[in-house]
Amino acid sequence: MSILGKLSFKDQAFKLREDAILDATTRILAGKGFDLMTMDDVALEVGISKPSLYKHFKSKEDLVGEAMIRLIDGAQAFIDALSAEQGPRDKLSALLEWALRVRLAGGLPFLPSTSSHVREMLTRNLRYVTRVLKLNSALEKLVERGKKAGELRADLPTDVILYSYYARTCDPSVEYLKLYSKMNDDEIVAAMLAVAFSGIAARQADVRRQADGAG
Amino acid sequence: MSILGKLSFKDQAFKLREDAILDATTRILAGKGFDLMTMDDVALEVGISKPSLYKHFKSKEDLVGEAMIRLIDGAQAFIDALSAEQGPRDKLSALLEWALRVRLAGGLPFLPSTSSHVREMLTRNLRYVTRVLKLNSALEKLVERGKKAGELRADLPTDVILYSYYARTCDPSVEYLKLYSKMNDDEIVAAMLAVAFSGIAARQADVRRQADGAG
DNA sequence: GTCTATATCGAGATAGAC
DNA sequence: GTCTATCTCGATATAGAC
């Protein structure tokens, strides 16, 4: 009787601890990245020992994969919850804003932008890949609908818009502005959105640039 | 006599080897980044042994610092060589194009975008910091002149434009387009420049977005 | 399931011969 | 100055006690 109760309580605690581990992992990953994050860091931050950590996640790759999956799930949930009345551009803007605010609150960027190591690792994680493909497919449709609606530039390939959009979710400018400017989070988000959609050039200046550089 | 000749020849070879080491370091850094690059990798790629490598550069940090310094020097030389008649926007565009082409040819991005480890390391390298500050100062002046000339958006803080500009030099979109699109290097460069200066939104759509998201 | 203590291995850096 | 062989240390992962 009390044994059964105790067991289910322990299961509950187990699940809660798993979330705590993922929270810690997310914070540390955001702070120093995959290569510099050690399992000791995570164990220490959670307040458990390293072997206990390995009872929950069988490897560092597995642990990081789960953290990334939770992030993608959050993005998918956010996009699913958007009103059907919003246009493609507004939806993309809202999701980008969400991603930037997650990062400013100490979260992770969508993409492991640079490290080819991390990219390969995640590529081997089928559960992660499945989710990313689904999200990517939804965003690709949004971009194409946006182009047709005249909200996004039709002169650019969809790939270019889509990858540029992803790149903004992990844009290092955010950290630099946070560190070296006096702007608050709202101002940083507004500026990043403005640059992502409208660029840094003044609007009246017509773009007649042509590739003819110093190769 | 022949001894002196032999010595100076050896010195010359020494210098040439140092350049070869920096070339290899640059390639490997571009490929797998700082944390995954090993000194064995570099020694193997150059065709020398690890202790010989340490005769040229006293540590991994020193080696990478020199590679980054060479890159910054290249950028500074490029910007110094630009015609005095070009406007700020054209100069910024030309330099960004140069940086993107360097990367597409297997070179390094300007900024160690993500890794806080690399950033701290370089911050401790006075020779590197000096050069970066000089280049940054030149670019900041260009941005401010561009704003006054009506070529760059005056509604954005200079910091925002400058950091966004830097971010484009290390934008991961470049790798993704290289990997997954059928575009050639010229097309990729043109697209990146177009997005950097004009954004992804269609031009007629006026930006009336306001920060009001899902925090 | 949780811990202390340890195996193992990769990588930065060096000793010492030639 | 170049090499082979080695030191050292830190990090992933696990053995074994409780």
PDB file of N, CA, C and O in Angstrom, chain A residues 94-131:
ATOM      1  N   ALA A  94       6.278  36.278 -35.807  1.00  0.00           N
ATOM      2  CA  ALA A  94       5.944  35.882 -34.435  1.00  0.00           C
ATOM      3  C   ALA A  94       6.841  34.749 -33.956  1.00  0.00           C
ATOM      4  O   ALA A  94       7.312  34.755 -32.813  1.00  0.00           O
ATOM      5  N   LEU A  95       7.102  33.786 -34.833  1.00  0.00           N
ATOM      6  CA  LEU A  95       7.947  32.658 -34.426  1.00  0.00           C
ATOM      7  C   LEU A  95       9.396  33.114 -34.198  1.00  0.00           C
ATOM      8  O   LEU A  95      10.050  32.691 -33.235  1.00  0.00           O
ATOM      9  N   LEU A  96       9.876  33.975 -35.069  1.00  0.00           N
ATOM     10  CA  LEU A  96      11.237  34.491 -34.887  1.00  0.00           C
ATOM     11  C   LEU A  96      11.336  35.258 -33.576  1.00  0.00           C
ATOM     12  O   LEU A  96      12.311  35.115 -32.830  1.00  0.00           O
ATOM     13  N   GLU A  97      10.300  36.051 -33.301  1.00  0.00           N
ATOM     14  CA  GLU A  97      10.301  36.779 -32.035  1.00  0.00           C
ATOM     15  C   GLU A  97      10.323  35.812 -30.853  1.00  0.00           C
ATOM     16  O   GLU A  97      11.068  36.015 -29.889  1.00  0.00           O
ATOM     17  N   TRP A  98       9.523  34.755 -30.943  1.00  0.00           N
ATOM     18  CA  TRP A  98       9.509  33.753 -29.884  1.00  0.00           C
ATOM     19  C   TRP A  98      10.904  33.163 -29.687  1.00  0.00           C
ATOM     20  O   TRP A  98      11.411  33.071 -28.567  1.00  0.00           O
ATOM     21  N   ALA A  99      11.552  32.802 -30.796  1.00  0.00           N
ATOM     22  CA  ALA A  99      12.880  32.180 -30.709  1.00  0.00           C
ATOM     23  C   ALA A  99      13.891  33.144 -30.103  1.00  0.00           C
ATOM     24  O   ALA A  99      14.731  32.748 -29.283  1.00  0.00           O
ATOM     25  N   LEU A 100      13.814  34.400 -30.480  1.00  0.00           N
ATOM     26  CA  LEU A 100      14.760  35.381 -29.939  1.00  0.00           C
ATOM     27  C   LEU A 100      14.541  35.578 -28.447  1.00  0.00           C
ATOM     28  O   LEU A 100      15.500  35.696 -27.676  1.00  0.00           O
ATOM     29  N   ARG A 101      13.282  35.583 -28.038  1.00  0.00           N
ATOM     30  CA  ARG A 101      13.002  35.763 -26.603  1.00  0.00           C
ATOM     31  C   ARG A 101      13.440  34.545 -25.801  1.00  0.00           C
ATOM     32  O   ARG A 101      13.909  34.668 -24.671  1.00  0.00           O
ATOM     33  N   VAL A 102      13.282  33.352 -26.372  1.00  0.00           N
ATOM     34  CA  VAL A 102      13.796  32.153 -25.709  1.00  0.00           C
ATOM     35  C   VAL A 102      15.297  32.291 -25.487  1.00  0.00           C
ATOM     36  O   VAL A 102      15.820  32.030 -24.407  1.00  0.00           O
ATOM     37  N   ARG A 103      16.002  32.731 -26.500  1.00  0.00           N
ATOM     38  CA  ARG A 103      17.451  32.879 -26.378  1.00  0.00           C
ATOM     39  C   ARG A 103      17.816  33.941 -25.358  1.00  0.00           C
ATOM     40  O   ARG A 103      18.727  33.749 -24.548  1.00  0.00           O
ATOM     41  N   LEU A 104      17.130  35.074 -25.402  1.00  0.00           N
ATOM     42  CA  LEU A 104      17.450  36.146 -24.461  1.00  0.00           C
ATOM     43  C   LEU A 104      17.171  35.726 -23.026  1.00  0.00           C
ATOM     44  O   LEU A 104      17.776  36.251 -22.083  1.00  0.00           O
ATOM     45  N   ALA A 105      16.269  34.761 -22.848  1.00  0.00           N
ATOM     46  CA  ALA A 105      15.983  34.262 -21.508  1.00  0.00           C
ATOM     47  C   ALA A 105      16.939  33.139 -21.112  1.00  0.00           C
ATOM     48  O   ALA A 105      16.704  32.444 -20.132  1.00  0.00           O
ATOM     49  N   GLY A 106      18.006  32.940 -21.891  1.00  0.00           N
ATOM     50  CA  GLY A 106      18.984  31.921 -21.542  1.00  0.00           C
ATOM     51  C   GLY A 106      18.748  30.593 -22.227  1.00  0.00           C
ATOM     52  O   GLY A 106      19.287  29.568 -21.816  1.00  0.00           O
ATOM     53  N   GLY A 107      17.942  30.580 -23.257  1.00  0.00           N
ATOM     54  CA  GLY A 107      17.648  29.343 -23.977  1.00  0.00           C
ATOM     55  C   GLY A 107      18.615  29.090 -25.112  1.00  0.00           C
ATOM     56  O   GLY A 107      19.633  29.757 -25.240  1.00  0.00           O
ATOM     57  N   LEU A 108      18.263  28.113 -25.919  1.00  0.00           N
ATOM     58  CA  LEU A 108      19.143  27.689 -27.000  1.00  0.00           C
ATOM     59  C   LEU A 108      18.735  28.304 -28.318  1.00  0.00           C
ATOM     60  O   LEU A 108      17.567  28.590 -28.542  1.00  0.00           O
ATOM     61  N   PRO A 109      19.695  28.466 -29.221  1.00  0.00           N
ATOM     62  CA  PRO A 109      19.310  28.778 -30.595  1.00  0.00           C
ATOM     63  C   PRO A 109      18.764  27.524 -31.259  1.00  0.00           C
ATOM     64  O   PRO A 109      19.125  26.407 -30.898  1.00  0.00           O
ATOM     65  N   PHE A 110      17.873  27.727 -32.208  1.00  0.00           N
ATOM     66  CA  PHE A 110      17.331  26.633 -33.018  1.00  0.00           C
ATOM     67  C   PHE A 110      18.412  25.730 -33.560  1.00  0.00           C
ATOM     68  O   PHE A 110      18.393  24.532 -33.400  1.00  0.00           O
ATOM     69  N   LEU A 111      19.326  26.357 -34.263  1.00  0.00           N
ATOM     70  CA  LEU A 111      20.332  25.619 -35.010  1.00  0.00           C
ATOM     71  C   LEU A 111      21.659  25.655 -34.295  1.00  0.00           C
ATOM     72  O   LEU A 111      22.044  26.665 -33.744  1.00  0.00           O
ATOM     73  N   PRO A 112      22.371  24.532 -34.302  1.00  0.00           N
ATOM     74  CA  PRO A 112      23.761  24.533 -33.849  1.00  0.00           C
ATOM     75  C   PRO A 112      24.603  25.129 -34.955  1.00  0.00           C
ATOM     76  O   PRO A 112      25.274  24.423 -35.696  1.00  0.00           O
ATOM     77  N   SER A 113      24.557  26.452 -35.065  1.00  0.00           N
ATOM     78  CA  SER A 113      24.974  27.122 -36.302  1.00  0.00           C
ATOM     79  C   SER A 113      26.303  26.648 -36.848  1.00  0.00           C
ATOM     80  O   SER A 113      26.392  26.194 -37.979  1.00  0.00           O
ATOM     81  N   THR A 114      27.339  26.735 -36.044  1.00  0.00           N
ATOM     82  CA  THR A 114      28.655  26.501 -36.628  1.00  0.00           C
ATOM     83  C   THR A 114      29.065  25.034 -36.611  1.00  0.00           C
ATOM     84  O   THR A 114      29.309  24.431 -37.650  1.00  0.00           O
ATOM     85  N   SER A 115      29.148  24.479 -35.416  1.00  0.00           N
ATOM     86  CA  SER A 115      29.840  23.205 -35.230  1.00  0.00           C
ATOM     87  C   SER A 115      29.323  22.079 -36.124  1.00  0.00           C
ATOM     88  O   SER A 115      28.193  21.625 -36.004  1.00  0.00           O
ATOM     89  N   SER A 116      30.191  21.624 -37.014  1.00  0.00           N
ATOM     90  CA  SER A 116      29.831  20.495 -37.863  1.00  0.00           C
ATOM     91  C   SER A 116      29.689  19.230 -37.014  1.00  0.00           C
ATOM     92  O   SER A 116      28.927  18.340 -37.349  1.00  0.00           O
ATOM     93  N   HIS A 117      30.417  19.178 -35.910  1.00  0.00           N
ATOM     94  CA  HIS A 117      30.333  18.040 -35.003  1.00  0.00           C
ATOM     95  C   HIS A 117      28.906  17.859 -34.500  1.00  0.00           C
ATOM     96  O   HIS A 117      28.307  16.788 -34.621  1.00  0.00           O
ATOM     97  N   VAL A 118      28.364  18.967 -33.952  1.00  0.00           N
ATOM     98  CA  VAL A 118      27.014  18.912 -33.411  1.00  0.00           C
ATOM     99  C   VAL A 118      26.001  18.603 -34.508  1.00  0.00           C
ATOM    100  O   VAL A 118      25.054  17.834 -34.294  1.00  0.00           O
ATOM    101  N   ARG A 119      26.220  19.180 -35.680  1.00  0.00           N
ATOM    102  CA  ARG A 119      25.274  18.946 -36.771  1.00  0.00           C
ATOM    103  C   ARG A 119      25.225  17.463 -37.139  1.00  0.00           C
ATOM    104  O   ARG A 119      24.157  16.881 -37.304  1.00  0.00           O
ATOM    105  N   GLU A 120      26.409  16.853 -37.228  1.00  0.00           N
ATOM    106  CA  GLU A 120      26.454  15.431 -37.559  1.00  0.00           C
ATOM    107  C   GLU A 120      25.807  14.584 -36.469  1.00  0.00           C
ATOM    108  O   GLU A 120      25.087  13.635 -36.755  1.00  0.00           O
ATOM    109  N   MET A 121      26.084  14.954 -35.255  1.00  0.00           N
ATOM    110  CA  MET A 121      25.515  14.213 -34.140  1.00  0.00           C
ATOM    111  C   MET A 121      23.994  14.229 -34.208  1.00  0.00           C
ATOM    112  O   MET A 121      23.341  13.191 -34.070  1.00  0.00           O
ATOM    113  N   LEU A 122      23.433  15.412 -34.420  1.00  0.00           N
ATOM    114  CA  LEU A 122      21.974  15.527 -34.454  1.00  0.00           C
ATOM    115  C   LEU A 122      21.396  14.831 -35.678  1.00  0.00           C
ATOM    116  O   LEU A 122      20.281  14.313 -35.637  1.00  0.00           O
ATOM    117  N   THR A 123      22.176  14.822 -36.756  1.00  0.00           N
ATOM    118  CA  THR A 123      21.720  14.139 -37.964  1.00  0.00           C
ATOM    119  C   THR A 123      21.527  12.649 -37.719  1.00  0.00           C
ATOM    120  O   THR A 123      20.692  12.010 -38.347  1.00  0.00           O
ATOM    121  N   ARG A 124      22.309  12.104 -36.790  1.00  0.00           N
ATOM    122  CA  ARG A 124      22.172  10.680 -36.476  1.00  0.00           C
ATOM    123  C   ARG A 124      21.020  10.415 -35.517  1.00  0.00           C
ATOM    124  O   ARG A 124      20.684   9.256 -35.243  1.00  0.00           O
ATOM    125  N   ASN A 125      20.407  11.483 -34.998  1.00  0.00           N
ATOM    126  CA  ASN A 125      19.311  11.318 -34.032  1.00  0.00           C
ATOM    127  C   ASN A 125      17.974  11.353 -34.768  1.00  0.00           C
ATOM    128  O   ASN A 125      17.449  12.414 -35.095  1.00  0.00           O
ATOM    129  N   LEU A 126      17.418  10.181 -35.015  1.00  0.00           N
ATOM    130  CA  LEU A 126      16.234  10.087 -35.870  1.00  0.00           C
ATOM    131  C   LEU A 126      15.045  10.867 -35.316  1.00  0.00           C
ATOM    132  O   LEU A 126      14.313  11.513 -36.069  1.00  0.00           O
ATOM    133  N   ARG A 127      14.844  10.794 -34.007  1.00  0.00           N
ATOM    134  CA  ARG A 127      13.699  11.484 -33.432  1.00  0.00           C
ATOM    135  C   ARG A 127      13.840  12.993 -33.655  1.00  0.00           C
ATOM    136  O   ARG A 127      12.857  13.688 -33.936  1.00  0.00           O
ATOM    137  N   TYR A 128      15.067  13.482 -33.517  1.00  0.00           N
ATOM    138  CA  TYR A 128      15.290  14.909 -33.760  1.00  0.00           C
ATOM    139  C   TYR A 128      15.066  15.254 -35.234  1.00  0.00           C
ATOM    140  O   TYR A 128      14.365  16.217 -35.556  1.00  0.00           O
ATOM    141  N   VAL A 129      15.652  14.456 -36.096  1.00  0.00           N
ATOM    142  CA  VAL A 129      15.557  14.743 -37.532  1.00  0.00           C
ATOM    143  C   VAL A 129      14.099  14.770 -37.986  1.00  0.00           C
ATOM    144  O   VAL A 129      13.689  15.648 -38.759  1.00  0.00           O
ATOM    145  N   THR A 130      13.317  13.803 -37.507  1.00  0.00           N
ATOM    146  CA  THR A 130      11.911  13.755 -37.880  1.00  0.00           C
ATOM    147  C   THR A 130      11.201  15.068 -37.540  1.00  0.00           C
ATOM    148  O   THR A 130      10.483  15.646 -38.368  1.00  0.00           O
ATOM    149  N   ARG A 131      11.440  15.538 -36.325  1.00  0.00           N
ATOM    150  CA  ARG A 131      10.785  16.780 -35.891  1.00  0.00           C
ATOM    151  C   ARG A 131      11.258  17.981 -36.699  1.00  0.00           C
ATOM    152  O   ARG A 131      10.468  18.857 -37.071  1.00  0.00           O
TER     153      ARG A 131
END
